[in-house]
Tab-separated table of C-alpha atoms in Angstrom:
chain	number	residue	atom	x	y	z
A	1	UNK	CA	303.250	-90.047	255.835
A	2	UNK	CA	304.168	-86.734	257.482
A	3	UNK	CA	306.787	-86.052	254.775
A	4	UNK	CA	304.170	-86.656	252.054
A	5	UNK	CA	301.764	-84.141	253.674
A	6	UNK	CA	304.532	-81.536	253.872
A	7	UNK	CA	305.323	-82.013	250.168
A	8	UNK	CA	301.628	-81.659	249.254
A	9	UNK	CA	301.252	-78.530	251.399
A	10	UNK	CA	304.404	-77.023	249.920
A	11	UNK	CA	303.158	-77.784	246.407
A	12	UNK	CA	299.796	-76.115	247.092
A	13	UNK	CA	301.491	-73.047	248.576
A	14	UNK	CA	303.823	-72.708	245.589
A	15	UNK	CA	300.892	-73.009	243.170
A	16	UNK	CA	299.036	-70.262	245.029
A	17	UNK	CA	302.143	-68.049	245.055
A	18	UNK	CA	302.841	-68.527	241.342
A	19	UNK	CA	299.154	-67.976	240.576
A	20	UNK	CA	299.208	-64.644	242.414
A	21	UNK	CA	302.427	-63.581	240.670
A	22	UNK	CA	301.016	-64.504	237.262
A	23	UNK	CA	297.779	-62.629	238.001
A	24	UNK	CA	299.697	-59.488	239.015
A	25	UNK	CA	301.767	-59.621	235.824
A	26	UNK	CA	298.711	-60.177	233.656
A	27	UNK	CA	296.883	-57.069	234.934
A	28	UNK	CA	299.798	-54.671	234.429
A	29	UNK	CA	299.047	-52.323	231.583
A	30	UNK	CA	301.566	-51.105	229.069
A	31	UNK	CA	301.021	-47.902	227.043
A	32	UNK	CA	299.257	-49.779	224.237
A	33	UNK	CA	296.789	-51.400	226.675
A	34	UNK	CA	296.000	-48.023	228.221
A	35	UNK	CA	295.504	-46.420	224.797
A	36	UNK	CA	293.234	-49.196	223.534
A	37	UNK	CA	291.172	-49.267	226.731
A	38	UNK	CA	290.840	-45.479	226.790
A	39	UNK	CA	289.822	-45.377	223.128
A	40	UNK	CA	287.171	-48.060	223.623
A	41	UNK	CA	285.736	-46.326	226.705
A	42	UNK	CA	285.474	-43.012	224.822
A	43	UNK	CA	284.044	-44.745	221.736
A	44	UNK	CA	281.143	-46.199	223.751
A	45	UNK	CA	280.793	-42.862	225.596
A	46	UNK	CA	281.650	-44.387	228.982
A	47	UNK	CA	283.494	-41.304	230.193
A	48	UNK	CA	283.586	-42.467	233.808
A	49	UNK	CA	285.570	-45.524	232.687
A	50	UNK	CA	287.767	-43.367	230.431
A	51	UNK	CA	288.654	-41.184	233.421
A	52	UNK	CA	289.923	-44.228	235.336
A	53	UNK	CA	292.879	-44.265	232.917
A	54	UNK	CA	293.766	-40.657	233.764
A	55	UNK	CA	296.273	-40.003	236.540
A	56	UNK	CA	294.800	-39.103	239.924
A	57	UNK	CA	294.703	-35.363	240.342
A	58	UNK	CA	294.760	-34.801	236.582
A	59	UNK	CA	291.302	-36.246	235.947
A	60	UNK	CA	289.657	-33.053	237.221
A	61	UNK	CA	291.322	-31.106	234.385
A	62	UNK	CA	289.875	-33.381	231.706
A	63	UNK	CA	286.165	-32.750	231.380
A	64	UNK	CA	283.457	-34.882	229.844
A	65	UNK	CA	283.193	-32.207	227.136
A	66	UNK	CA	286.820	-32.788	226.177
A	67	UNK	CA	286.196	-36.543	226.061
A	68	UNK	CA	283.144	-35.927	223.841
A	69	UNK	CA	285.369	-33.914	221.480
A	70	UNK	CA	287.837	-36.825	221.383
A	71	UNK	CA	284.919	-39.091	220.471
A	72	UNK	CA	283.875	-36.720	217.680
A	73	UNK	CA	287.320	-36.600	216.062
A	74	UNK	CA	287.968	-40.338	216.427
A	75	UNK	CA	288.273	-42.306	213.218
A	76	UNK	CA	287.800	-46.009	212.660
A	77	UNK	CA	291.496	-46.808	212.436
A	78	UNK	CA	294.025	-45.907	215.083
A	79	UNK	CA	297.782	-46.096	215.214
A	80	UNK	CA	299.618	-46.096	218.519
A	81	UNK	CA	303.000	-44.510	219.099
A	82	UNK	CA	304.984	-44.601	222.317
A	83	UNK	CA	307.146	-41.646	223.319
A	84	UNK	CA	309.430	-40.926	226.244
A	85	UNK	CA	310.167	-37.308	227.124
A	86	UNK	CA	313.577	-36.435	228.528
A	87	UNK	CA	313.512	-33.110	230.346
A	88	UNK	CA	316.917	-31.836	231.406
A	89	UNK	CA	317.835	-29.506	234.290
A	90	UNK	CA	318.817	-26.796	231.794
A	91	UNK	CA	315.231	-26.681	230.429
A	92	UNK	CA	315.963	-28.546	227.219
A	93	UNK	CA	313.683	-31.387	226.124
A	94	UNK	CA	314.203	-34.404	223.901
A	95	UNK	CA	311.419	-36.693	222.752
A	96	UNK	CA	312.249	-40.330	222.031
A	97	UNK	CA	309.954	-42.135	219.590
A	98	UNK	CA	309.967	-45.777	220.719
A	99	UNK	CA	309.005	-48.942	218.895
A	100	UNK	CA	305.811	-50.544	220.120
A	101	UNK	CA	307.269	-54.020	220.486
A	102	UNK	CA	308.216	-55.329	223.923
A	103	UNK	CA	311.831	-54.184	223.522
A	104	UNK	CA	310.966	-50.460	223.322
A	105	UNK	CA	313.856	-49.459	221.084
A	106	UNK	CA	314.390	-45.853	219.965
A	107	UNK	CA	313.378	-45.261	216.371
A	108	UNK	CA	313.635	-41.458	216.299
A	109	UNK	CA	314.923	-38.592	218.452
A	110	UNK	CA	313.252	-35.180	218.363
A	111	UNK	CA	314.755	-32.110	220.037
A	112	UNK	CA	311.805	-30.009	221.190
A	113	UNK	CA	311.969	-26.403	219.953
A	114	UNK	CA	311.488	-23.641	222.522
A	115	UNK	CA	308.099	-22.575	221.134
A	116	UNK	CA	306.641	-26.098	221.570
A	117	UNK	CA	307.880	-26.886	225.091
A	118	UNK	CA	304.649	-25.545	226.601
A	119	UNK	CA	302.845	-28.605	225.185
A	120	UNK	CA	304.829	-30.925	227.459
A	121	UNK	CA	304.619	-28.830	230.641
């Protein structure tokens, strides 16, 4: 009887553990999730929610006026592109255009010209 109770307790504990792990995985946001959520928050003019997607410390630089301008220029359709910026010690920058599937494969490489590097700083 004691062995049976131990097995039941172990089973319950494992279910709770796997449930917590699954929950943590399900709430992680990839770039597409962040983009869609941000777009929807701006579309419904919930700028407080939109600012929750902005990095701490950077949200003070992005005003409600800027978010209103984003809302004004938004169209009905949206495409999402994922990029990764490589910034080297010598000051050079390379932008990788990644696929939006779960594999994140490189589909284009762009060497950033000197006169455009200020955009990424």
